[in-house]
Short mmCIF file of C-alpha atoms and ligand atoms in Angstrom, two decimals:
data_model
loop_
_atom_site.label_atom_id
_atom_site.label_comp_id
_atom_site.label_asym_id
_atom_site.label_seq_id
_atom_site.Cartn_x
_atom_site.Cartn_y
_atom_site.Cartn_z
CA UNK M 1 60.35 90.68 132.93
CA UNK M 2 58.65 90.99 136.42
CA UNK M 3 60.98 88.28 137.87
CA UNK M 4 63.35 89.07 140.70
CA UNK M 5 66.99 87.90 140.52
CA UNK M 6 69.86 87.24 143.08
CA UNK M 7 73.29 86.80 141.85
CA UNK M 8 76.10 84.98 143.82
CA UNK M 9 79.43 86.05 142.41
CA UNK M 10 78.11 89.34 140.92
CA UNK M 11 81.56 91.02 140.69
CA UNK M 12 83.04 88.40 138.33
CA UNK M 13 83.05 88.02 134.60
CA UNK M 14 79.76 86.18 134.50
CA UNK M 15 78.17 88.22 137.36
CA UNK M 16 78.76 91.57 135.69
CA UNK M 17 77.56 90.34 132.37
CA UNK M 18 74.44 88.80 134.17
CA UNK M 19 73.67 92.17 135.73
CA UNK M 20 73.84 93.76 132.33
CA UNK M 21 71.39 91.21 130.88
CA UNK M 22 69.08 91.44 133.90
CA UNK M 23 68.98 95.22 133.59
CA UNK M 24 68.04 95.08 129.90
CA UNK M 25 65.36 92.61 130.71
CA UNK M 26 63.94 94.87 133.39
CA UNK M 27 64.44 92.33 136.21
CA UNK M 28 64.60 93.45 139.87
CA UNK M 29 67.63 92.51 141.88
CA UNK M 30 67.20 91.14 145.41
CA UNK M 31 70.64 90.22 146.58
CA UNK M 32 74.24 90.34 145.31
CA UNK M 33 77.31 88.58 146.76
CA UNK M 34 81.01 88.40 146.16
CA UNK M 35 84.21 87.15 147.94
CA UNK M 36 86.24 90.41 148.76
CA UNK M 37 85.67 93.08 146.00
CA UNK M 38 83.94 95.61 148.33
CA UNK M 39 84.51 98.43 145.75
CA UNK M 40 82.78 96.83 142.86
CA UNK M 41 79.93 95.47 145.03
CA UNK M 42 79.35 98.96 146.43
CA UNK M 43 79.11 100.33 142.92
CA UNK M 44 76.68 97.53 141.91
CA UNK M 45 74.65 98.11 145.18
CA UNK M 46 74.17 101.65 144.37
CA UNK M 47 73.35 101.03 140.72
CA UNK M 48 71.00 97.88 140.99
CA UNK M 49 69.52 98.65 144.50
CA UNK M 50 69.46 95.04 145.99
CA UNK M 51 68.03 95.05 149.55
CA UNK M 52 70.99 92.86 150.79
CA UNK M 53 74.51 92.24 149.81
CA UNK M 54 77.15 89.86 151.29
CA UNK M 55 80.93 89.42 151.08
CA UNK M 56 82.62 86.21 152.28
CA UNK M 57 85.69 88.14 153.49
CA UNK M 58 84.84 89.78 156.88
CA UNK M 59 87.19 92.75 156.64
CA UNK M 60 85.84 93.61 153.15
CA UNK M 61 82.32 93.32 154.53
CA UNK M 62 83.17 95.71 157.28
CA UNK M 63 84.43 98.23 154.79
CA UNK M 64 81.31 97.74 152.64
CA UNK M 65 79.01 98.27 155.62
CA UNK M 66 80.67 101.67 156.24
CA UNK M 67 80.50 102.58 152.53
CA UNK M 68 76.86 101.86 152.34
CA UNK M 69 75.87 103.56 155.67
CA UNK M 70 73.88 106.20 153.79
CA UNK M 71 71.56 103.55 152.18
CA UNK M 72 69.13 101.04 153.66
CA UNK M 73 71.04 98.06 152.02
CA UNK M 74 71.78 95.33 154.46
CA UNK M 75 75.42 94.13 154.41
CA UNK M 76 76.15 90.52 155.48
CA UNK M 77 79.39 88.63 155.79
CA UNK M 78 80.86 85.11 155.61
CA UNK M 79 79.61 82.07 153.85
CA UNK M 80 76.49 82.33 156.12
CA UNK M 81 75.71 85.75 154.69
CA UNK M 82 76.05 84.37 151.06
CA UNK M 83 73.62 81.56 152.05
CA UNK M 84 71.11 83.95 153.54
CA UNK M 85 71.21 85.77 150.16
CA UNK M 86 70.91 82.50 148.20
CA UNK M 87 67.66 81.61 150.12
CA UNK M 88 66.18 85.22 150.16
CA UNK M 89 62.42 85.08 149.82
CA UNK M 90 62.11 87.93 147.25
CA UNK M 91 64.07 86.25 144.46
CA UNK M 92 62.51 83.80 141.94
CA UNK M 93 65.88 82.90 140.38
CA UNK M 94 69.35 82.59 141.87
CA UNK M 95 72.27 82.90 139.35
CA UNK M 96 75.30 81.17 140.73
CA UNK M 97 78.50 82.55 139.19
CA UNK M 98 80.85 81.95 142.11
CA UNK M 99 84.13 80.47 140.93
CA UNK M 100 85.07 77.05 142.36
CA UNK M 101 83.46 74.51 144.54
CA UNK M 102 82.98 77.25 147.22
CA UNK M 103 79.67 77.62 145.42
CA UNK M 104 78.33 74.35 146.61
CA UNK M 105 76.82 75.34 149.91
CA UNK M 106 75.05 78.52 148.77
CA UNK M 107 73.83 76.56 145.79
CA UNK M 108 72.22 73.91 148.12
CA UNK M 109 70.70 76.69 150.20
CA UNK M 110 69.08 78.17 147.18
CA UNK M 111 67.74 74.86 146.12
CA UNK M 112 66.27 74.09 149.63
CA UNK M 113 64.52 77.56 149.37
CA UNK M 114 63.08 76.33 146.04
CA UNK M 115 64.79 78.98 143.85
CA UNK M 116 65.12 78.36 140.17
CA UNK M 117 68.87 78.00 139.67
CA UNK M 118 70.73 79.57 136.69
CA UNK M 119 74.07 77.68 137.00
CA UNK M 120 77.30 79.00 135.70
CA UNK M 121 79.32 77.58 138.67
CA UNK M 122 80.31 74.23 137.05
CA UNK M 123 82.74 73.16 139.94
CA UNK M 124 79.65 72.84 142.14
CA UNK M 125 78.09 70.15 140.01
CA UNK M 126 81.47 68.46 139.39
CA UNK M 127 82.22 68.23 143.02
CA UNK M 128 78.82 67.54 144.39
CA UNK M 129 76.73 66.37 141.42
CA UNK M 130 74.76 63.65 143.16
CA UNK M 131 73.86 65.93 146.13
CA UNK M 132 72.88 68.92 143.91
CA UNK M 133 70.77 66.87 141.42
CA UNK M 134 69.05 64.85 144.18
CA UNK M 135 68.08 67.91 146.15
CA UNK M 136 66.81 69.72 143.09
CA UNK M 137 64.62 66.70 142.26
CA UNK M 138 63.34 66.59 145.82
CA UNK M 139 62.34 70.32 145.86
CA UNK M 140 61.13 70.30 142.31
CA UNK M 141 63.82 72.93 141.32
CA UNK M 142 64.92 73.52 137.67
CA UNK M 143 68.68 73.89 137.08
CA UNK M 144 69.16 75.99 133.98
CA UNK M 145 72.61 75.86 132.36
CA UNK M 146 74.57 79.20 131.86
CA UNK M 147 77.72 77.50 130.56
CA UNK M 148 77.53 78.09 126.83
CA UNK M 149 77.99 74.40 125.77
CA UNK M 150 75.26 73.25 128.21
CA UNK M 151 72.93 76.04 127.18
CA UNK M 152 73.57 74.88 123.61
CA UNK M 153 72.77 71.25 124.53
CA UNK M 154 69.65 72.36 126.57
CA UNK M 155 68.42 74.54 123.62
CA UNK M 156 68.98 71.78 121.18
CA UNK M 157 66.87 69.41 123.45
CA UNK M 158 63.88 71.73 123.55
CA UNK M 159 60.94 69.81 122.24
CA UNK M 160 62.54 66.40 122.61
CA UNK M 161 59.82 63.84 122.76
CA UNK M 162 61.15 61.14 124.96
CA UNK M 163 64.55 61.04 126.84
CA UNK M 164 65.53 57.75 125.16
CA UNK M 165 65.67 59.62 121.72
CA UNK M 166 68.87 61.26 122.71
CA UNK M 167 71.83 59.23 121.49
CA UNK M 168 74.89 61.28 122.12
CA UNK M 169 76.33 64.76 122.78
CA UNK M 170 79.02 66.68 120.76
CA UNK M 171 80.71 68.87 123.34
CA UNK M 172 82.63 71.51 121.41
CA UNK M 173 85.85 73.00 122.66
CA UNK M 174 87.82 75.95 121.27
CA UNK M 175 91.16 74.13 122.09
CA UNK M 176 92.28 77.21 124.00
CA UNK M 177 95.52 79.31 123.40
CA UNK M 178 97.69 76.19 123.22
CA UNK M 179 95.88 74.25 120.55
CA UNK M 180 98.38 72.25 118.29
CA UNK M 181 101.24 72.48 120.78
CA UNK M 182 103.34 69.39 121.82
CA UNK M 183 104.07 68.53 125.50
CA UNK M 184 107.66 69.74 124.96
CA UNK M 185 106.38 73.08 123.77
CA UNK M 186 104.02 73.33 126.89
CA UNK M 187 106.70 72.76 129.39
CA UNK M 188 107.77 76.46 129.64
CA UNK M 189 104.61 78.35 128.75
CA UNK M 190 103.84 81.34 130.96
CA UNK M 191 100.67 82.49 132.79
CA UNK M 192 100.39 85.49 130.34
CA UNK M 193 100.43 83.05 127.46
CA UNK M 194 97.73 80.87 129.16
CA UNK M 195 95.57 83.88 129.74
CA UNK M 196 95.35 84.78 126.04
CA UNK M 197 92.25 82.96 125.17
CA UNK M 198 91.47 83.11 121.41
CA UNK M 199 87.58 83.64 121.55
CA UNK M 200 86.44 84.26 125.04
CA UNK M 201 87.12 86.87 127.79
CA UNK M 202 86.57 85.14 131.18
CA UNK M 203 87.86 84.99 134.82
CA UNK M 204 91.49 83.90 135.29
CA UNK M 205 90.71 80.37 136.84
CA UNK M 206 88.50 79.31 133.91
CA UNK M 207 90.88 80.84 131.29
CA UNK M 208 93.70 78.61 132.69
CA UNK M 209 91.25 75.73 132.74
CA UNK M 210 90.63 76.29 129.07
CA UNK M 211 94.33 76.32 128.33
CA UNK M 212 94.85 72.99 129.96
CA UNK M 213 91.46 71.71 128.62
CA UNK M 214 90.50 70.82 132.24
CA UNK M 215 87.54 73.12 131.49
CA UNK M 216 86.32 70.66 128.85
CA UNK M 217 86.76 67.75 131.38
CA UNK M 218 84.84 69.58 133.99
CA UNK M 219 82.09 70.29 131.37
CA UNK M 220 82.04 66.64 130.39
CA UNK M 221 81.04 65.87 134.08
CA UNK M 222 78.71 68.81 134.23
CA UNK M 223 76.91 67.45 131.15
CA UNK M 224 76.61 63.93 132.76
CA UNK M 225 74.69 65.47 135.68
CA UNK M 226 72.69 67.93 133.75
CA UNK M 227 71.47 65.75 131.06
CA UNK M 228 71.52 62.25 132.60
CA UNK M 229 73.80 60.70 130.05
CA UNK M 230 76.71 58.31 130.38
CA UNK M 231 80.22 59.68 129.97
CA UNK M 232 80.71 57.33 126.86
CA UNK M 233 77.81 59.23 125.20
CA UNK M 234 79.80 62.54 125.20
CA UNK M 235 82.27 63.25 122.47
CA UNK M 236 84.59 66.26 122.80
CA UNK M 237 85.12 67.95 119.46
CA UNK M 238 87.59 70.79 118.94
CA UNK M 239 85.92 73.66 117.09
CA UNK M 240 88.32 76.54 116.95
CA UNK M 241 85.77 79.20 115.88
CA UNK M 242 83.50 78.79 118.95
CA UNK M 243 80.35 79.33 116.83
CA UNK M 244 78.76 75.87 117.23
CA UNK M 245 78.36 75.87 121.01
CA UNK M 246 77.54 72.21 121.16
CA UNK M 247 75.23 69.64 119.46
CA UNK M 248 72.99 66.74 120.28
CA UNK M 249 72.54 63.58 118.15
CA UNK M 250 69.20 61.66 118.20
CA UNK M 251 68.53 58.00 117.57
CA UNK M 252 67.78 58.66 113.92
CA UNK M 253 71.29 60.25 113.55
CA UNK M 254 69.73 63.69 113.13
CA UNK M 255 72.01 66.27 114.80
CA UNK M 256 70.80 69.59 116.21
CA UNK M 257 73.20 72.29 117.29
CA UNK M 258 72.92 75.82 118.66
CA UNK M 259 75.06 78.52 116.99
CA UNK M 260 75.80 82.17 117.78
CA UNK M 261 78.74 84.50 118.09
CA UNK M 262 80.85 83.73 121.22
CA UNK M 263 79.11 85.99 123.75
CA UNK M 264 78.01 84.62 127.19
CA UNK M 265 75.13 87.05 127.24
CA UNK M 266 73.11 84.75 125.02
CA UNK M 267 73.28 81.69 127.32
CA UNK M 268 72.99 83.84 130.43
CA UNK M 269 69.77 85.41 129.03
CA UNK M 270 68.28 82.13 127.90
CA UNK M 271 68.67 80.76 131.48
CA UNK M 272 66.92 83.81 132.84
CA UNK M 273 64.06 83.87 130.30
CA UNK M 274 63.44 80.14 129.38
CA UNK M 275 61.35 78.82 128.04
CA UNK M 276 60.69 82.35 126.38
CA UNK M 277 63.13 84.22 124.21
CA UNK M 278 63.67 88.03 124.25
CA UNK M 279 65.65 90.41 121.80
CA UNK M 280 69.26 90.67 122.89
CA UNK M 281 72.01 93.33 122.32
CA UNK M 282 74.36 90.50 121.18
CA UNK M 283 75.87 90.80 117.74
CA UNK M 284 74.11 88.79 115.00
CA UNK M 285 75.87 85.72 113.62
CA UNK M 286 77.01 86.13 110.06
CA UNK M 287 77.89 82.71 108.65
CA UNK M 288 79.28 84.04 105.34
CA UNK M 289 81.71 86.24 107.36
CA UNK M 290 83.05 83.08 108.98
CA UNK M 291 83.22 81.32 105.54
CA UNK M 292 84.04 77.92 107.11
CA UNK M 293 83.81 76.21 110.45
CA UNK M 294 86.31 73.47 111.44
CA UNK M 295 85.99 70.37 113.60
CA UNK M 296 88.70 67.93 114.79
CA UNK M 297 89.43 65.40 117.58
CA UNK M 298 91.16 66.78 120.65
CA UNK M 299 94.77 65.66 121.42
CA UNK M 300 94.10 63.89 124.65
CA UNK M 301 97.61 62.65 125.12
CA UNK M 302 98.88 66.19 125.36
CA UNK M 303 95.77 67.68 127.05
CA UNK M 304 95.46 64.95 129.58
CA UNK M 305 92.85 66.54 131.71
CA UNK M 306 90.05 65.58 129.39
CA UNK M 307 90.70 61.76 129.86
CA UNK M 308 91.30 62.36 133.61
CA UNK M 309 87.92 63.87 134.09
CA UNK M 310 86.29 61.18 131.95
CA UNK M 311 88.02 58.49 134.00
CA UNK M 312 86.86 60.25 137.19
CA UNK M 313 83.15 60.44 136.31
CA UNK M 314 83.35 56.80 135.05
CA UNK M 315 84.66 55.70 138.41
CA UNK M 316 82.02 57.71 140.09
CA UNK M 317 81.79 58.51 143.85
CA UNK M 318 84.00 61.31 144.94
CA UNK M 319 86.49 60.97 142.04
CA UNK M 320 85.12 64.00 140.17
CA UNK M 321 85.33 66.01 143.41
CA UNK M 322 89.06 64.83 143.89
CA UNK M 323 89.88 65.83 140.30
CA UNK M 324 88.17 69.28 140.81
CA UNK M 325 89.84 69.97 144.19
CA UNK M 326 93.29 69.01 142.87
CA UNK M 327 92.74 71.18 139.88
CA UNK M 328 91.46 74.20 141.87
CA UNK M 329 94.59 74.06 143.96
CA UNK M 330 97.05 73.36 141.02
CA UNK M 331 95.43 76.03 138.90
CA UNK M 332 95.90 78.58 141.73
CA UNK M 333 99.46 77.55 142.22
CA UNK M 334 100.21 77.93 138.42
CA UNK M 335 98.62 81.37 138.57
CA UNK M 336 100.81 82.23 141.54
CA UNK M 337 103.97 81.24 139.61
CA UNK M 338 104.63 78.26 141.94
CA UNK M 339 104.29 75.42 139.42
CA UNK M 340 104.67 74.82 135.63
CA UNK M 341 101.84 74.34 133.30
CA UNK M 342 102.17 70.58 132.77
CA UNK M 343 102.33 70.17 136.53
CA UNK M 344 98.67 70.82 136.73
CA UNK M 345 97.53 67.63 134.93
CA UNK M 346 100.23 65.59 136.58
CA UNK M 347 98.97 66.69 140.09
CA UNK M 348 95.42 66.02 139.17
CA UNK M 349 96.39 62.53 137.95
CA UNK M 350 98.40 61.92 141.18
CA UNK M 351 95.55 63.05 143.39
CA UNK M 352 93.13 60.68 141.53
CA UNK M 353 95.49 57.83 142.20
CA UNK M 354 96.07 58.58 145.97
CA UNK M 355 93.02 60.20 147.56
CA UNK M 356 90.37 57.74 148.57
CA UNK M 357 86.79 58.04 147.34
CA UNK M 358 83.44 56.61 148.48
CA UNK M 359 80.10 55.99 147.05
CA UNK M 360 76.85 57.62 148.48
CA UNK M 361 78.62 60.64 149.75
CA UNK M 362 77.39 63.38 152.13
CA UNK M 363 78.30 67.14 151.96
CA UNK M 364 80.93 66.60 154.67
CA UNK M 365 82.49 63.81 152.52
CA UNK M 366 82.72 66.16 149.53
CA UNK M 367 84.54 68.88 151.66
CA UNK M 368 86.74 66.29 153.05
CA UNK M 369 87.73 64.77 149.70
CA UNK M 370 88.18 68.39 148.34
CA UNK M 371 90.46 69.07 151.29
CA UNK M 372 92.45 65.88 150.78
CA UNK M 373 92.94 66.54 147.11
CA UNK M 374 94.21 70.07 147.71
CA UNK M 375 96.51 68.73 150.44
CA UNK M 376 97.86 66.12 148.05
CA UNK M 377 98.73 68.91 145.55
CA UNK M 378 100.42 70.99 148.12
CA UNK M 379 102.54 68.06 149.37
CA UNK M 380 103.56 67.17 145.92
CA UNK M 381 104.76 70.35 144.34
CA UNK M 382 108.38 69.99 143.38
P1 LIG X 1 85.40 85.37 138.18
O1 LIG X 1 86.73 84.96 138.82
O2 LIG X 1 85.45 86.38 137.17
O3 LIG X 1 84.34 85.77 139.27
C1 LIG X 1 84.12 84.93 140.40
C2 LIG X 1 83.07 85.46 141.37
O4 LIG X 1 83.04 84.65 142.47
C3 LIG X 1 83.42 86.91 141.92
O5 LIG X 1 82.25 87.57 142.14
C4 LIG X 1 84.15 86.57 143.18
O6 LIG X 1 84.14 87.58 144.08
C5 LIG X 1 83.33 85.31 143.69
N1 LIG X 1 84.07 84.43 144.50
C6 LIG X 1 85.33 84.01 144.37
N2 LIG X 1 85.71 83.28 145.36
C7 LIG X 1 84.61 83.05 146.18
C8 LIG X 1 84.36 82.22 147.28
N3 LIG X 1 85.33 81.52 147.87
N4 LIG X 1 83.16 82.41 147.82
C9 LIG X 1 82.19 83.10 147.29
N5 LIG X 1 82.36 83.89 146.15
C10 LIG X 1 83.60 83.80 145.60
O7 LIG X 1 84.89 83.91 137.49
P2 LIG X 1 83.99 83.84 136.21
O8 LIG X 1 82.87 84.84 136.24
O9 LIG X 1 84.84 83.74 135.03
O10 LIG X 1 83.35 82.27 136.41
C11 LIG X 1 82.45 82.03 137.42
C12 LIG X 1 81.92 80.62 137.18
O11 LIG X 1 81.34 80.52 135.96
C13 LIG X 1 83.01 79.58 137.14
O12 LIG X 1 82.58 78.45 137.80
C14 LIG X 1 83.30 79.40 135.69
O13 LIG X 1 83.68 78.05 135.40
C15 LIG X 1 81.87 79.50 135.11
N6 LIG X 1 81.88 79.99 133.69
C16 LIG X 1 82.42 81.19 133.37
C17 LIG X 1 82.38 81.62 132.08
C18 LIG X 1 82.96 82.96 131.61
O14 LIG X 1 82.83 83.34 130.49
N7 LIG X 1 83.58 83.66 132.57
C19 LIG X 1 81.83 80.73 130.97
C20 LIG X 1 81.15 79.63 131.42
C21 LIG X 1 81.20 79.15 132.77
P3 LIG X 1 85.44 88.65 144.16
O15 LIG X 1 85.25 89.47 143.00
O16 LIG X 1 85.06 89.40 145.41
O17 LIG X 1 86.68 87.78 144.32
MG1 LIG X 2 81.87 76.49 128.67
#
């Protein structure tokens, strides 16, 4: 492929897999960014030869600048540096794999610069969905999903005649490491147990979100924005094998799904090559090896985050941003050993009750609501 790519969050789980995919596709790399991992970003810079790299953390950026002195690679710092990379004139596509709503500002910068967006960073769409989709429309920018479920929905919708033909979406969920457990059993689970995902190897934040099933709630909101459906049109279905990555139902009750082994390099590659398809190093799916595939309803009383997110997007305004901000804070506190597993959903619920929302929000409103939700969580940890 002759296209040029920039990656925001190149040192993470999705970022490193995206570099692998881009290399095999023969794509050129313009810019790479990360938060503070100067060592890995240096390695990537030497290997993939971007002309610019950026680190949010100023000290890490200083170290990287010294480390790359013998090259002509420009090193930038801070969120401004990341935004410069997002808008760089040489890239055709910007893949956003930052974790958290910190990806919102650079994503908006990339859209303003009319870059095609390959979006892994779901929190950006959850927190600022109206702003992101409006800006993308204004600038005629495509947002191509990287999240496996949304890629599956997008792939299943290829060739749809009219939007009105789509009736509903089956959003599949692995159920995570705690599938089948009761609330009592979840009270004392540890971080190590939460990090043992049955099918996917991912960054720590999303792995904990998968354990609480907040990830599925965030994905429900992500699907509302990406596909213009109502929350009531999305049904979450537990599918332990992670082979059916999601499905769409049309008005004639015909259902189309996308299947494949659980490997993020398939959706990453499709976002980069759409509408074309290229060969991939990913293992081939053998259905006889699986033998059977199972489907069931999620236990939304135990895994409250799904219903909390559904309620948040139904109420609209800044409620999804509040749910996301509270979860980002609570997820980090759980990973830091400061709160228990069940506290995460309780704190998200509390923030949704207490933090005020508004309709027709601006980017400042999004950051204010996010800050208020995080403050709520910090004030209410027992
Ligand atoms: P990781 O934690 O592995 O990587 C996150 C990346 O973002 C790193 O490059 C990190 O830099 C950078 N980063 C962290 N904080 C900031 C910040 N404040 N500002 C700018 N950059 C920052 O996450 P994942 O790759 O697992 O996930 C990335 C996104 O993709 C998430 O939104 C997740 O929900 C989504 N996603 C991930 C999947 C997966 O399989 N991992 C599947 C589907 C969606 P540094 O290394 O320096 O900290
Ligand atoms: Mg997903």
